GROMACS .gro file of C-alpha atoms in nm:
model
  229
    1UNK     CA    1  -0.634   0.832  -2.179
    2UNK     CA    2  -0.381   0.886  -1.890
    3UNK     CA    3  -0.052   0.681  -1.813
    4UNK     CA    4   0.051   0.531  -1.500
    5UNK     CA    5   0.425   0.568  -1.514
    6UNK     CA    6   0.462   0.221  -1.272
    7UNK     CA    7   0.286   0.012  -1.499
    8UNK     CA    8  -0.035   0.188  -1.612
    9UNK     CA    9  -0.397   0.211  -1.564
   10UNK     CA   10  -0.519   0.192  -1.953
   11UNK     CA   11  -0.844   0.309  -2.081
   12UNK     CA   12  -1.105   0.395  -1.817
   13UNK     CA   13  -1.276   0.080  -1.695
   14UNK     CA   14  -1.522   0.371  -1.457
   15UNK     CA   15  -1.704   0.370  -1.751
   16UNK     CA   16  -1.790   0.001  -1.749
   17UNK     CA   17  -2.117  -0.093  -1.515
   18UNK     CA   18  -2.006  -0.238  -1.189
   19UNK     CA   19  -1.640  -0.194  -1.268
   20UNK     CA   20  -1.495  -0.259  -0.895
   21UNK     CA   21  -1.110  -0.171  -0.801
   22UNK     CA   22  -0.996  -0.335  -0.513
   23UNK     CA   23  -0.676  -0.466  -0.372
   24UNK     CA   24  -0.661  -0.841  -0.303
   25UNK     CA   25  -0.475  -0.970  -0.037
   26UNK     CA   26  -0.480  -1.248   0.187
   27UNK     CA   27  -0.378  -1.342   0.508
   28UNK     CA   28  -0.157  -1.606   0.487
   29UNK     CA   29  -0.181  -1.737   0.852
   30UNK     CA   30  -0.455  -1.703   1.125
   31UNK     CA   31  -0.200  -1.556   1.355
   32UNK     CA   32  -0.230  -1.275   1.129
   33UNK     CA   33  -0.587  -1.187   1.201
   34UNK     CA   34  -0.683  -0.898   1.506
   35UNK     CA   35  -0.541  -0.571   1.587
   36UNK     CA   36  -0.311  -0.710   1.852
   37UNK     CA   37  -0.043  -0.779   1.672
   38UNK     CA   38   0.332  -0.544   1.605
   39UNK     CA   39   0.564  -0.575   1.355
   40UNK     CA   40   0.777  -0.785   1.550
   41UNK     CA   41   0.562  -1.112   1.470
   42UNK     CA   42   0.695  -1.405   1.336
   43UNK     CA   43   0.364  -1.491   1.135
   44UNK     CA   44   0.368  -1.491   0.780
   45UNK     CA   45   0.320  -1.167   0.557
   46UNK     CA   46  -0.011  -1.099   0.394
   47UNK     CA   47  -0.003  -1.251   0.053
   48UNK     CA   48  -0.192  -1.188  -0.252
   49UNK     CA   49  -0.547  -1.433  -0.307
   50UNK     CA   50  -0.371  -1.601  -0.595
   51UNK     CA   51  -0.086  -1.625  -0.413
   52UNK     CA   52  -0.248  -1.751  -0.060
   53UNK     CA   53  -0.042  -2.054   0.126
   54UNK     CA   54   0.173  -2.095   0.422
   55UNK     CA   55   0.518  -1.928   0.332
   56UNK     CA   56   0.607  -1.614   0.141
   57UNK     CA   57   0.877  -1.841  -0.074
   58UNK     CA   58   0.687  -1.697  -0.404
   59UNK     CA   59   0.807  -1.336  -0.361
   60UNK     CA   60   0.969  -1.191  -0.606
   61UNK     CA   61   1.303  -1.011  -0.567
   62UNK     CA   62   1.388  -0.670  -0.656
   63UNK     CA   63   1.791  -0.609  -0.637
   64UNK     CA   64   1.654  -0.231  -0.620
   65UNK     CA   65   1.534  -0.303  -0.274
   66UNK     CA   66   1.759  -0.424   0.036
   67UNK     CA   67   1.563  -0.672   0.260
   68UNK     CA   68   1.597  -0.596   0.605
   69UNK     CA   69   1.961  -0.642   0.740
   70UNK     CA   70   2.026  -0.815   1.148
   71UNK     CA   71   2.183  -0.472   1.217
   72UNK     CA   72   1.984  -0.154   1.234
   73UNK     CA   73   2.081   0.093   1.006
   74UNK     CA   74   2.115   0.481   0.995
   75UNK     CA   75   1.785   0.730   0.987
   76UNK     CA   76   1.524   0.861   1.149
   77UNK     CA   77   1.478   0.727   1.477
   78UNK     CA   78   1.138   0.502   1.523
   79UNK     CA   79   0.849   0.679   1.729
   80UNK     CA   80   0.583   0.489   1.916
   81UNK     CA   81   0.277   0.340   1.807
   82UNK     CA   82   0.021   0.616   1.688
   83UNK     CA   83  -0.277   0.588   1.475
   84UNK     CA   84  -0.268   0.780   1.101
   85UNK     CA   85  -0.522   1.030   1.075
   86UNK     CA   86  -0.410   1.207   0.682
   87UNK     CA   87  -0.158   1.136   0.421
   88UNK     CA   88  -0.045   1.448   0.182
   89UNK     CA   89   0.142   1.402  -0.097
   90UNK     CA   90   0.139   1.714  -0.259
   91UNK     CA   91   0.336   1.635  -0.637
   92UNK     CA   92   0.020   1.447  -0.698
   93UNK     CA   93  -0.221   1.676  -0.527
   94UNK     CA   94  -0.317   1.420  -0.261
   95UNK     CA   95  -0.466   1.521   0.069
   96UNK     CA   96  -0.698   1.258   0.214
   97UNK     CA   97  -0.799   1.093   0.547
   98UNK     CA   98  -0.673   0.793   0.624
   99UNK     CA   99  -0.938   0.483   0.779
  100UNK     CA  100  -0.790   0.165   1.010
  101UNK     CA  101  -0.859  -0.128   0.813
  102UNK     CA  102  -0.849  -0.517   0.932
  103UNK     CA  103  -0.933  -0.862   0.789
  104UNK     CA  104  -1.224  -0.944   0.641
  105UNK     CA  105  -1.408  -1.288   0.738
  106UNK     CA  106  -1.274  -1.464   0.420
  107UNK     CA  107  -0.870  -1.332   0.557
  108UNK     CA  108  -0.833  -1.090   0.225
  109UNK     CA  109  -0.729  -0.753   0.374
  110UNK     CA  110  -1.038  -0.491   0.377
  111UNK     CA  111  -1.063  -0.158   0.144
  112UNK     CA  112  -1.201   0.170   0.235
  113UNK     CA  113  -1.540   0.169   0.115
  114UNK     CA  114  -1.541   0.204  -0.273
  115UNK     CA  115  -1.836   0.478  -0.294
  116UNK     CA  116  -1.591   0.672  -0.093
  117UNK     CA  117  -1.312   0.627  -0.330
  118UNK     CA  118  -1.132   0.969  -0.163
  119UNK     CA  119  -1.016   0.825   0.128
  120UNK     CA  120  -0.729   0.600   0.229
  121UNK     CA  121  -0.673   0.325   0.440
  122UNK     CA  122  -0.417   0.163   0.683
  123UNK     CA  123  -0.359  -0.217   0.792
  124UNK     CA  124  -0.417  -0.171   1.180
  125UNK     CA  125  -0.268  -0.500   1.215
  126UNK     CA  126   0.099  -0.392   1.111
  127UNK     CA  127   0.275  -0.108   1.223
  128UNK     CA  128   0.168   0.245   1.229
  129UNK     CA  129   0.369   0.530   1.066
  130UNK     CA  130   0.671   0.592   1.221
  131UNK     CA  131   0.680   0.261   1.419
  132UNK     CA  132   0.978   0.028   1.331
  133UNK     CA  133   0.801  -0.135   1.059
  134UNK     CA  134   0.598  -0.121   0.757
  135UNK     CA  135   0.313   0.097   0.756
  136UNK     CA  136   0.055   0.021   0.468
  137UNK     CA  137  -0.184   0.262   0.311
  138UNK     CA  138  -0.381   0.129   0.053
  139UNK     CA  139  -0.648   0.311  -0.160
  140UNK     CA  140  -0.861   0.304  -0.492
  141UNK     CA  141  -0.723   0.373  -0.821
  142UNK     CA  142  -1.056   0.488  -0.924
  143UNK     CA  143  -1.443   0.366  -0.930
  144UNK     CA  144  -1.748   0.369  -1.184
  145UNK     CA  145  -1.728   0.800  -1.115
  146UNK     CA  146  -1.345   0.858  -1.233
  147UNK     CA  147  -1.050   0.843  -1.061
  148UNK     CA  148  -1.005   0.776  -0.685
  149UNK     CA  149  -0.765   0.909  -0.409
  150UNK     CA  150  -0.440   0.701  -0.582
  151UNK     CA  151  -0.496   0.730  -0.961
  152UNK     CA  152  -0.176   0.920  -0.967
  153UNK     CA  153   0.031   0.696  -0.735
  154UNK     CA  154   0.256   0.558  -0.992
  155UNK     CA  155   0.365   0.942  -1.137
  156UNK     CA  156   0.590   0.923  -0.801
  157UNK     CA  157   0.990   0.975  -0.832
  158UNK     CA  158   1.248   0.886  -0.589
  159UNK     CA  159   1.312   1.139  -0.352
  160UNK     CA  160   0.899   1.178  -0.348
  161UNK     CA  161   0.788   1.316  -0.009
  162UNK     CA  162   0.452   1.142   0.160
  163UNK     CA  163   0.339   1.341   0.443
  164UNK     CA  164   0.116   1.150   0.712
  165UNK     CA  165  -0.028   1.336   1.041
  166UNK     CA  166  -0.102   1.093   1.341
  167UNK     CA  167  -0.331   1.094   1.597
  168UNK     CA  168  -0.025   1.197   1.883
  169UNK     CA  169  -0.037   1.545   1.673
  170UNK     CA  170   0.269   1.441   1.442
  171UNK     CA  171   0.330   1.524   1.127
  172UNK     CA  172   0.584   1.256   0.951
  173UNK     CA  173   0.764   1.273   0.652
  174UNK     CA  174   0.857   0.993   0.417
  175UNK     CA  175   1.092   0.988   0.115
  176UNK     CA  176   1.007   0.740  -0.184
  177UNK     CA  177   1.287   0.473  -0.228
  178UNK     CA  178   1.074   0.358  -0.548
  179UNK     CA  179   0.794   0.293  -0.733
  180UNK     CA  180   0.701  -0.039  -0.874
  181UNK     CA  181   0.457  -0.289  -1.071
  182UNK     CA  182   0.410  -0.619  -0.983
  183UNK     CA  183   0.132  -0.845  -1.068
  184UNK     CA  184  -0.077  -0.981  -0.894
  185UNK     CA  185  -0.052  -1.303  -0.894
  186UNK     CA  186   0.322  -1.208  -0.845
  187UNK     CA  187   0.271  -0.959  -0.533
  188UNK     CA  188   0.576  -0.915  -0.308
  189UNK     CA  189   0.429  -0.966   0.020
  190UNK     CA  190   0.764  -0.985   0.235
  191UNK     CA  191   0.874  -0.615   0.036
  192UNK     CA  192   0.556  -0.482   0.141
  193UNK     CA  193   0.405  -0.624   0.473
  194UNK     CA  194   0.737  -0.741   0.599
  195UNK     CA  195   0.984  -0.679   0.851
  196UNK     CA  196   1.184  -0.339   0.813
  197UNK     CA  197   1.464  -0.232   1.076
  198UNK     CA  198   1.338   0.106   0.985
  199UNK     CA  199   1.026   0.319   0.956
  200UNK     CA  200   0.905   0.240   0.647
  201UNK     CA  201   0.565   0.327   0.405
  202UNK     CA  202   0.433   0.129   0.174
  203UNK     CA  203   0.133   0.314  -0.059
  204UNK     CA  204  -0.055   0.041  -0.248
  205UNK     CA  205  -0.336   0.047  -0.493
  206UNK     CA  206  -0.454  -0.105  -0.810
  207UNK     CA  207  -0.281  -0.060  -1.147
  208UNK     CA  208  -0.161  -0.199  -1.508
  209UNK     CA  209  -0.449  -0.373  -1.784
  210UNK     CA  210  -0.794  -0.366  -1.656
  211UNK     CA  211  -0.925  -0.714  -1.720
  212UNK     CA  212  -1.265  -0.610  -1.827
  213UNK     CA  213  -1.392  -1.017  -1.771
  214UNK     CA  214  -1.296  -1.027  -1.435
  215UNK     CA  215  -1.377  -0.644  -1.393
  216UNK     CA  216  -1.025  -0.632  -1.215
  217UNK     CA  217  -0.681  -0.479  -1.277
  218UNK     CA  218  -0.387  -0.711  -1.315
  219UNK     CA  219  -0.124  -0.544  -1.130
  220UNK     CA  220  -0.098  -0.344  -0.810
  221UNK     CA  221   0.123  -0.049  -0.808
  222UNK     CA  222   0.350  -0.022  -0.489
  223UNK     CA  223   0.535   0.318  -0.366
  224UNK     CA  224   0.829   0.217  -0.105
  225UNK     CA  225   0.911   0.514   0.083
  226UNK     CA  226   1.128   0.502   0.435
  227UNK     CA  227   1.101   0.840   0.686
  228UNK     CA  228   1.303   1.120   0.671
  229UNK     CA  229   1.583   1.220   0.933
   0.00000   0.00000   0.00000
């Protein structure tokens, strides 16, 4: 049995017909839905299904992590809009292409396909990598076959690098800030698709107890990385 050190993936649910990992989220406007829109909307953050409604006043805070101030701070200087192409993160031996993702008809956010658990996806709707902004990768934890493209997500340290190549013929770095657990029913939607007066990264995939009933995982581990000068 392996350990995920940001709250766990325990036993191995692949083994269990059907067993799906996905990451629920909904959108908790209709402004939210389309590829139109940059991180400087006012519409509300995705939220978690459980957690669906009209304000993000359920988040959780973390002391750990600064919400964004009304004065920009110091680092790396934002780049325009490009799309994400790869993401490397080579202490956990990932190197995968990276999908745009939308909305799916019911709002929840969409998933790269789960027979093709080795790839990654970004939210097209929020900023890209490198933009002034949250970028969000998401990916599978793992599938009925073994683990998937993220299984390792939550052995990441601060001071972690993420490496993600863009379409413009960048290469970006990002540092982790941190690695966390949050349920889901408890998922800190402002932290992660939120406003940032920096470039920031937010990795996302599934994580903690495996709820065999509902043939889902509880939690949904979170890296929070920010790019390097």
């Amino acid at each position: 049995m392996r350990t995920n050190r940001a709250g766990g993936r325990h036993g191995t649910p692949w083994r269990a017909a059907g067993a799906a990992v996905v990451l629920t989220v909904a959108m908790a406007g209709a402004a939210m839905l389309g590829v139109a829109m940059r991180p400087e909307t006012t519409a509300p953050p995705p939220q978690p299904l459980t957690q669906a409604g009209p304000t993000p006043s359920a988040d959780r805070a973390d002391p750990d992590l600064v919400p964004p101030s009304e004065e920009p701070r110091d680092g790396a200087a934002a780049l325009p809009r490009s799309q994400p192409t790869a993401v490397s993160i080579p202490q956990i031996g990932v190197h995968a292409r990276i999908v745009p993702l939308g909305t799916n008809p019911d709002g929840t956010v969409q998933t790269p396909p789960l027979e093709q658990a080795d790839l990654t996806g970004w939210y097209e709707p929020g900023a890209s990598p490198g933009e002034t902004g949250n970028a969000v990768i998401v990916g599978h934890v793992d599938n009925r076959n073994g683990p998937a493209v993220f299984w390792e997500l939550g052995a990441l340290q601060p001071g972690s690098s993420i490496r993600v190549s863009r379409a413009d013929g960048r290469t970006l770095t990002f540092t982790v800030e941190a690695v966390r657990s949050y349920p889901k029913t408890d998922f800190p939607s402002t932290l992660v698709y939120g406003p940032n007066d920096r470039p920031g990264l937010r990795l996302v995939t599934c994580g903690g107890q495996f709820d065999r009933s509902a043939r889902t995982y509880l939690n949904n581990t979170v890296v929070f990385a920010t790019l390097a000068e």
